[in-house]
Short mmCIF file of C-alpha atoms and ligand atoms in Angstrom, two decimals:
data_model
loop_
_atom_site.label_atom_id
_atom_site.label_comp_id
_atom_site.label_asym_id
_atom_site.label_seq_id
_atom_site.Cartn_x
_atom_site.Cartn_y
_atom_site.Cartn_z
CA UNK A 1 -89.79 19.49 6.98
CA UNK A 2 -92.37 19.51 9.77
CA UNK A 3 -92.05 17.15 12.70
CA UNK A 4 -95.10 15.05 11.94
CA UNK A 5 -94.29 11.75 13.50
CA UNK A 6 -93.03 10.91 16.93
CA UNK A 7 -91.37 7.68 17.98
CA UNK A 8 -93.39 7.70 21.21
CA UNK A 9 -96.63 7.24 19.26
CA UNK A 10 -95.52 4.05 17.53
CA UNK A 11 -94.02 0.66 18.27
CA UNK A 12 -90.29 0.50 17.66
CA UNK A 13 -88.62 -2.81 16.69
CA UNK A 14 -84.98 -3.69 16.98
CA UNK A 15 -83.76 -6.68 14.99
CA UNK A 16 -80.56 -8.38 16.12
CA UNK A 17 -79.11 -11.29 14.08
CA UNK A 18 -77.02 -13.59 16.25
CA UNK A 19 -74.61 -16.33 15.33
CA UNK A 20 -72.25 -17.63 18.02
CA UNK A 21 -72.17 -14.45 20.09
CA UNK A 22 -72.07 -16.01 23.59
CA UNK A 23 -69.41 -13.55 24.75
CA UNK A 24 -71.29 -10.45 23.56
CA UNK A 25 -74.99 -11.11 23.63
CA UNK A 26 -75.87 -10.66 27.33
CA UNK A 27 -74.10 -7.30 27.66
CA UNK A 28 -75.28 -6.20 24.24
CA UNK A 29 -78.95 -6.86 25.05
CA UNK A 30 -78.60 -5.11 28.39
CA UNK A 31 -77.03 -2.02 26.78
CA UNK A 32 -79.55 -2.00 23.93
CA UNK A 33 -82.49 -2.33 26.28
CA UNK A 34 -81.36 0.46 28.58
CA UNK A 35 -80.74 2.76 25.59
CA UNK A 36 -84.16 2.01 24.09
CA UNK A 37 -85.86 2.62 27.43
CA UNK A 38 -84.44 6.12 27.41
CA UNK A 39 -85.34 6.68 23.75
CA UNK A 40 -88.85 5.39 23.24
CA UNK A 41 -92.01 4.33 25.10
CA UNK A 42 -92.83 1.12 23.30
CA UNK A 43 -90.32 -1.20 21.78
CA UNK A 44 -89.62 -4.84 21.03
CA UNK A 45 -86.25 -6.51 20.54
CA UNK A 46 -86.29 -9.40 18.08
CA UNK A 47 -83.22 -11.55 18.48
CA UNK A 48 -82.81 -13.97 15.60
CA UNK A 49 -80.62 -16.86 16.64
CA UNK A 50 -79.18 -18.06 13.34
CA UNK A 51 -78.43 -21.64 14.43
CA UNK A 52 -75.70 -20.77 16.93
CA UNK A 53 -73.70 -23.77 18.10
CA UNK A 54 -72.47 -22.08 21.29
CA UNK A 55 -74.44 -20.92 24.37
CA UNK A 56 -75.95 -17.83 22.68
CA UNK A 57 -79.49 -19.23 22.57
CA UNK A 58 -79.39 -20.32 26.20
CA UNK A 59 -78.14 -16.90 27.28
CA UNK A 60 -80.86 -15.12 25.31
CA UNK A 61 -83.58 -17.41 26.72
CA UNK A 62 -82.41 -16.62 30.22
CA UNK A 63 -83.19 -12.91 29.76
CA UNK A 64 -86.55 -13.36 31.47
CA UNK A 65 -86.40 -9.87 32.91
CA UNK A 66 -86.71 -8.43 29.41
CA UNK A 67 -90.42 -8.52 28.62
CA UNK A 68 -89.79 -6.75 25.31
CA UNK A 69 -87.64 -9.58 24.02
CA UNK A 70 -88.67 -12.02 21.31
CA UNK A 71 -86.33 -14.86 20.43
CA UNK A 72 -86.70 -16.30 16.97
CA UNK A 73 -84.66 -19.41 16.67
CA UNK A 74 -83.81 -20.65 13.19
CA UNK A 75 -83.53 -24.39 12.63
CA UNK A 76 -79.90 -24.08 11.47
CA UNK A 77 -77.41 -21.47 10.29
CA UNK A 78 -78.96 -19.82 7.22
CA UNK A 79 -76.64 -16.80 7.08
CA UNK A 80 -77.05 -13.19 8.14
CA UNK A 81 -79.22 -12.19 5.16
CA UNK A 82 -81.78 -14.89 6.01
CA UNK A 83 -81.65 -13.98 9.71
CA UNK A 84 -82.42 -10.35 8.87
CA UNK A 85 -85.24 -11.44 6.55
CA UNK A 86 -86.70 -13.53 9.38
CA UNK A 87 -86.49 -10.55 11.74
CA UNK A 88 -88.15 -8.21 9.26
CA UNK A 89 -90.99 -10.68 8.65
CA UNK A 90 -91.54 -11.20 12.36
CA UNK A 91 -91.38 -7.60 13.58
CA UNK A 92 -94.59 -5.70 14.24
CA UNK A 93 -93.08 -2.23 14.69
CA UNK A 94 -94.00 0.81 12.62
CA UNK A 95 -90.31 1.48 12.41
CA UNK A 96 -87.38 -0.89 12.89
CA UNK A 97 -83.62 -0.81 13.27
CA UNK A 98 -81.31 -3.69 12.40
CA UNK A 99 -78.15 -3.85 14.45
CA UNK A 100 -75.31 -6.38 14.85
CA UNK A 101 -74.74 -8.02 18.23
CA UNK A 102 -70.96 -7.60 18.26
CA UNK A 103 -70.87 -3.90 19.31
CA UNK A 104 -69.54 -2.87 15.89
CA UNK A 105 -72.64 -0.74 15.37
CA UNK A 106 -72.89 1.99 18.02
CA UNK A 107 -76.14 1.62 19.94
CA UNK A 108 -76.19 5.35 20.73
CA UNK A 109 -76.65 6.12 17.03
CA UNK A 110 -80.18 4.67 17.10
CA UNK A 111 -81.44 7.93 18.66
CA UNK A 112 -79.98 9.96 15.77
CA UNK A 113 -81.54 7.59 13.27
CA UNK A 114 -84.90 8.03 14.97
CA UNK A 115 -84.57 11.83 14.72
CA UNK A 116 -84.11 11.54 10.96
CA UNK A 117 -87.16 9.28 10.77
CA UNK A 118 -89.19 11.80 12.78
CA UNK A 119 -88.13 14.39 10.23
CA UNK A 120 -89.65 12.36 7.43
CA UNK A 121 -86.94 9.98 6.21
CA UNK A 122 -88.16 6.44 5.50
CA UNK A 123 -84.72 4.86 5.61
CA UNK A 124 -81.64 5.94 7.56
CA UNK A 125 -78.50 3.96 6.83
CA UNK A 126 -75.25 3.87 8.73
CA UNK A 127 -72.13 4.56 6.68
CA UNK A 128 -68.77 3.50 8.12
CA UNK A 129 -66.30 6.37 8.41
CA UNK A 130 -63.40 3.98 8.62
CA UNK A 131 -62.80 0.35 7.73
CA UNK A 132 -59.85 -0.06 10.10
CA UNK A 133 -61.29 -3.27 11.48
CA UNK A 134 -60.69 -4.85 8.05
CA UNK A 135 -57.44 -5.72 6.38
CA UNK A 136 -56.09 -3.57 3.53
CA UNK A 137 -56.68 -6.44 1.08
CA UNK A 138 -60.35 -6.88 2.13
CA UNK A 139 -60.97 -3.13 1.97
CA UNK A 140 -59.67 -2.98 -1.62
CA UNK A 141 -61.71 -5.99 -2.71
CA UNK A 142 -64.89 -4.57 -1.17
CA UNK A 143 -64.34 -1.16 -2.81
CA UNK A 144 -63.84 -2.79 -6.21
CA UNK A 145 -66.93 -4.95 -5.67
CA UNK A 146 -69.20 -1.99 -4.89
CA UNK A 147 -67.79 -0.01 -7.81
CA UNK A 148 -68.48 -2.92 -10.15
CA UNK A 149 -72.03 -3.38 -8.84
CA UNK A 150 -72.83 0.30 -9.14
CA UNK A 151 -71.35 0.44 -12.64
CA UNK A 152 -73.28 -2.58 -13.85
CA UNK A 153 -76.79 -1.63 -12.81
CA UNK A 154 -79.20 1.27 -12.66
CA UNK A 155 -79.40 1.44 -8.89
CA UNK A 156 -76.51 2.74 -6.80
CA UNK A 157 -75.27 0.71 -3.88
CA UNK A 158 -73.75 3.10 -1.37
CA UNK A 159 -70.19 2.04 -0.51
CA UNK A 160 -69.49 1.42 3.18
CA UNK A 161 -73.20 1.25 4.01
CA UNK A 162 -74.30 -2.01 5.52
CA UNK A 163 -77.23 -3.53 7.33
CA UNK A 164 -77.10 -1.08 10.23
CA UNK A 165 -80.16 0.91 9.27
CA UNK A 166 -83.55 2.18 10.27
CA UNK A 167 -86.54 1.26 8.13
CA UNK A 168 -90.04 2.67 8.12
CA UNK A 169 -92.97 0.21 7.95
CA UNK A 170 -93.42 1.12 4.24
CA UNK A 171 -89.88 -0.07 3.52
CA UNK A 172 -90.26 -3.19 5.67
CA UNK A 173 -93.45 -4.15 3.81
CA UNK A 174 -91.74 -3.54 0.46
CA UNK A 175 -88.80 -5.75 1.44
CA UNK A 176 -91.12 -8.45 2.80
CA UNK A 177 -93.07 -8.47 -0.45
CA UNK A 178 -90.02 -9.55 -2.42
CA UNK A 179 -90.26 -13.28 -3.05
CA UNK A 180 -86.67 -13.89 -4.15
CA UNK A 181 -84.60 -16.56 -2.44
CA UNK A 182 -81.22 -15.17 -3.43
CA UNK A 183 -81.33 -12.24 -1.05
CA UNK A 184 -78.61 -9.65 -1.30
CA UNK A 185 -80.00 -7.17 1.21
CA UNK A 186 -77.75 -4.22 0.30
CA UNK A 187 -79.05 -4.45 -3.27
CA UNK A 188 -82.66 -4.78 -2.11
CA UNK A 189 -82.46 -1.67 0.11
CA UNK A 190 -81.39 0.38 -2.91
CA UNK A 191 -83.88 -1.25 -5.23
CA UNK A 192 -86.95 -0.42 -3.11
CA UNK A 193 -86.13 3.30 -3.13
CA UNK A 194 -88.00 5.60 -0.66
CA UNK A 195 -86.54 8.71 0.93
CA UNK A 196 -83.28 7.90 2.64
CA UNK A 197 -80.37 9.57 4.30
CA UNK A 198 -76.91 8.43 5.45
CA UNK A 199 -75.51 8.78 8.91
CA UNK A 200 -71.78 8.41 9.53
CA UNK A 201 -70.32 6.28 12.31
CA UNK A 202 -66.97 4.99 13.48
CA UNK A 203 -66.89 1.23 13.29
CA UNK A 204 -65.36 -0.27 16.40
CA UNK A 205 -63.53 -3.56 16.70
CA UNK A 206 -65.64 -6.64 17.28
CA UNK A 207 -65.82 -7.09 21.10
CA UNK A 208 -65.50 -10.87 21.05
CA UNK A 209 -66.12 -13.87 18.82
CA UNK A 210 -65.29 -14.57 15.19
CA UNK A 211 -66.01 -12.39 12.14
CA UNK A 212 -67.77 -13.67 9.03
CA UNK A 213 -65.29 -15.84 7.16
CA UNK A 214 -63.74 -14.75 3.87
CA UNK A 215 -65.51 -17.66 2.13
CA UNK A 216 -68.91 -16.45 3.44
CA UNK A 217 -68.11 -12.95 2.18
CA UNK A 218 -67.20 -14.39 -1.25
CA UNK A 219 -70.49 -16.31 -1.40
CA UNK A 220 -72.37 -13.13 -0.51
CA UNK A 221 -70.48 -11.20 -3.17
CA UNK A 222 -71.29 -13.80 -5.85
CA UNK A 223 -74.95 -13.78 -4.85
CA UNK A 224 -74.86 -9.96 -4.93
CA UNK A 225 -73.41 -9.85 -8.42
CA UNK A 226 -75.55 -12.57 -9.96
CA UNK A 227 -78.82 -11.40 -8.40
CA UNK A 228 -78.40 -7.75 -9.32
CA UNK A 229 -76.27 -7.62 -12.42
CA UNK A 230 -75.93 -9.27 -15.81
CA UNK A 231 -72.59 -7.58 -16.42
CA UNK A 232 -70.57 -10.83 -16.07
CA UNK A 233 -72.71 -12.46 -18.78
CA UNK A 234 -72.13 -9.49 -21.05
CA UNK A 235 -68.39 -9.56 -20.28
CA UNK A 236 -68.27 -13.25 -21.16
CA UNK A 237 -69.90 -12.56 -24.54
CA UNK A 238 -67.45 -9.69 -25.16
CA UNK A 239 -64.46 -11.87 -24.29
CA UNK A 240 -65.86 -14.58 -26.61
CA UNK A 241 -66.12 -12.07 -29.48
CA UNK A 242 -62.61 -10.71 -28.83
CA UNK A 243 -61.17 -14.25 -28.68
CA UNK A 244 -62.87 -15.18 -31.97
CA UNK A 245 -61.52 -12.02 -33.63
CA UNK A 246 -58.00 -12.78 -32.37
CA UNK A 247 -58.40 -16.33 -33.77
CA UNK A 248 -59.53 -15.06 -37.19
CA UNK A 249 -56.72 -12.45 -37.41
CA UNK A 250 -54.08 -14.94 -36.24
CA UNK A 251 -55.40 -17.58 -38.71
CA UNK A 252 -55.25 -15.05 -41.55
CA UNK A 253 -51.68 -14.13 -40.54
CA UNK A 254 -50.53 -17.80 -40.55
CA UNK A 255 -52.28 -18.44 -43.88
CA UNK A 256 -50.60 -15.41 -45.47
CA UNK A 257 -47.20 -16.47 -44.11
CA UNK A 258 -47.64 -20.02 -45.50
CA UNK A 259 -48.75 -18.71 -48.92
CA UNK A 260 -45.91 -16.19 -49.16
CA UNK A 261 -43.00 -18.08 -47.60
CA UNK A 262 -44.09 -21.70 -47.78
CA UNK A 263 -44.71 -24.01 -44.86
CA UNK A 264 -43.48 -22.37 -41.67
CA UNK A 265 -42.08 -24.31 -38.72
CA UNK A 266 -44.95 -25.73 -36.70
CA UNK A 267 -45.69 -23.28 -33.85
CA UNK A 268 -46.23 -25.68 -31.00
CA UNK A 269 -45.71 -23.10 -28.28
CA UNK A 270 -48.21 -20.68 -29.76
CA UNK A 271 -50.70 -23.48 -30.23
CA UNK A 272 -50.45 -24.79 -26.68
CA UNK A 273 -50.61 -21.30 -25.12
CA UNK A 274 -53.58 -20.41 -27.28
CA UNK A 275 -55.41 -23.65 -26.45
CA UNK A 276 -54.84 -23.25 -22.71
CA UNK A 277 -55.97 -19.63 -22.81
CA UNK A 278 -59.13 -20.25 -24.80
CA UNK A 279 -59.90 -23.37 -22.75
CA UNK A 280 -59.59 -21.34 -19.54
CA UNK A 281 -61.84 -18.59 -20.87
CA UNK A 282 -64.46 -21.16 -21.84
CA UNK A 283 -64.42 -22.79 -18.41
CA UNK A 284 -64.71 -19.46 -16.60
CA UNK A 285 -67.56 -18.48 -18.92
CA UNK A 286 -69.34 -21.75 -18.23
CA UNK A 287 -68.86 -21.17 -14.49
CA UNK A 288 -70.40 -17.71 -14.70
CA UNK A 289 -73.36 -18.97 -16.71
CA UNK A 290 -73.64 -21.81 -14.16
CA UNK A 291 -73.90 -19.28 -11.31
CA UNK A 292 -76.90 -17.69 -12.98
CA UNK A 293 -78.48 -21.07 -13.70
CA UNK A 294 -77.98 -22.16 -10.09
CA UNK A 295 -79.67 -18.89 -9.05
CA UNK A 296 -82.67 -19.78 -11.25
CA UNK A 297 -82.61 -23.33 -9.83
CA UNK A 298 -82.79 -22.00 -6.27
CA UNK A 299 -85.64 -19.64 -7.14
CA UNK A 300 -87.61 -22.32 -9.01
CA UNK A 301 -87.41 -24.74 -6.09
CA UNK A 302 -89.19 -22.12 -4.01
CA UNK A 303 -87.82 -23.26 -0.67
CA UNK A 304 -88.22 -20.81 2.21
CA UNK A 305 -85.26 -18.56 3.01
CA UNK A 306 -85.15 -19.93 6.54
CA UNK A 307 -87.05 -22.20 8.92
CA UNK A 308 -88.04 -21.24 12.44
CA UNK A 309 -87.59 -23.94 15.06
CA UNK A 310 -89.15 -21.90 17.85
CA UNK A 311 -90.30 -18.47 18.82
CA UNK A 312 -90.04 -17.43 22.44
CA UNK A 313 -91.89 -14.34 23.56
CA UNK A 314 -90.47 -13.32 26.90
CA UNK A 315 -93.57 -11.49 28.15
CA UNK A 316 -95.64 -14.65 27.70
CA UNK A 317 -94.22 -16.05 30.96
CA UNK A 318 -91.12 -16.92 28.96
CA UNK A 319 -92.77 -20.08 27.64
CA UNK A 320 -91.11 -21.69 24.69
CA UNK A 321 -93.61 -22.07 21.91
CA UNK A 322 -93.52 -22.79 18.23
CA UNK A 323 -95.45 -20.01 16.57
CA UNK A 324 -98.01 -21.92 14.54
CA UNK A 325 -99.01 -18.97 12.39
CA UNK A 326 -95.41 -18.23 11.53
CA UNK A 327 -94.57 -21.84 10.71
CA UNK A 328 -97.59 -22.02 8.45
CA UNK A 329 -96.50 -18.87 6.66
CA UNK A 330 -93.08 -20.18 5.84
CA UNK A 331 -94.12 -23.80 5.10
N1 LIG B 1 -74.49 -13.36 11.87
C1 LIG B 1 -75.60 -14.15 11.63
N2 LIG B 1 -75.45 -15.28 10.83
C2 LIG B 1 -74.26 -15.61 10.26
C3 LIG B 1 -73.14 -14.76 10.48
C4 LIG B 1 -73.30 -13.64 11.28
O1 LIG B 1 -76.68 -13.88 12.13
O2 LIG B 1 -74.21 -16.64 9.58
C5 LIG B 1 -74.63 -12.16 12.74
C6 LIG B 1 -73.54 -11.97 13.79
O3 LIG B 1 -73.85 -12.63 14.99
C7 LIG B 1 -73.52 -10.45 13.96
C8 LIG B 1 -73.87 -9.95 12.57
O4 LIG B 1 -74.54 -11.02 11.91
O5 LIG B 1 -74.49 -10.01 14.89
C9 LIG B 1 -72.63 -9.52 11.78
O6 LIG B 1 -71.72 -10.60 11.68
P1 LIG B 1 -70.14 -10.39 11.55
O7 LIG B 1 -69.68 -9.51 12.67
O8 LIG B 1 -69.55 -11.75 11.45
O9 LIG B 1 -70.05 -9.65 10.16
P2 LIG B 1 -69.23 -8.34 9.75
O10 LIG B 1 -69.16 -7.43 10.94
O11 LIG B 1 -67.90 -8.84 9.36
O12 LIG B 1 -70.03 -7.76 8.63
MG1 LIG B 2 -69.21 -7.58 12.92
#
């Protein structure tokens, strides 16, 4: 394909979600900035502080020598998906890259992503070569999760591909046009389509700070399943049908036994096991249905995905200001 677009002709945005990264953020922003200076003429770095309770926000605000920096401070911790959504809605670039602040995504790879974009790709997504930074147990669960998601829907979610990706303005606008509150970004990237290509990278260990907790990952997984797949609902119906069939067959068997051989000894054990089993299945089924209903509840309420407490644009004499336009948009 012909080289039709050049990164030097457009504004490049970098979106960095940050939650309690006081040990990483200063060095990370310095490294990112010096890499971008070598790579492109015009860029902006949007740091979304996702309600950090440590000194992250203070450290970011003190980067007054970075005129390209925009700090978007959320009013509390809304989670990484919301932080990325905030960054995408705030960025003005014609092309953007989302990158974690913990050095797990190699900054140097941004140049390779840009090359793919210049060659016509609208989305370039990083795929982890290794998952050594995760435990064996977590790796297995994640693999099973992506297999299940891919199996249960029409769109494929690429395993080992995360939020480290480059997006063209077309893709950003498509993502921003999606009104849903339950945002499972990996599903949304696949859903929007557009030309895309993977790029492999070695994931390094987190430099400092804590990883996302297992509970947060579970919540994300549930939101991923319930917002992109109805397979669990179908499974519940199937299990219900199978349980009813087992009940009918077992009932017929008992009836035949009683008719042929008279009253059999009362099967307490069978009865109790059967009751516990069917009771458990019913509760799990109700829970699954409940997850979908709570998803509808969240959507119907129509609350914003996040709230911005302030937006600091460093090149505006590093004055802290609440962006009126932005607040209006999300109100
Ligand atoms: N992060 C965030 N909000 C959160 C949790 C994490 O903005 O509630 C940021 C975090 O600061 C980092 C990125 O999202 O820049 C990835 O987080 P983490 O390293 O915990 O996730 P993992 O690498 O395990 O996917
Ligand atoms: Mg990480």
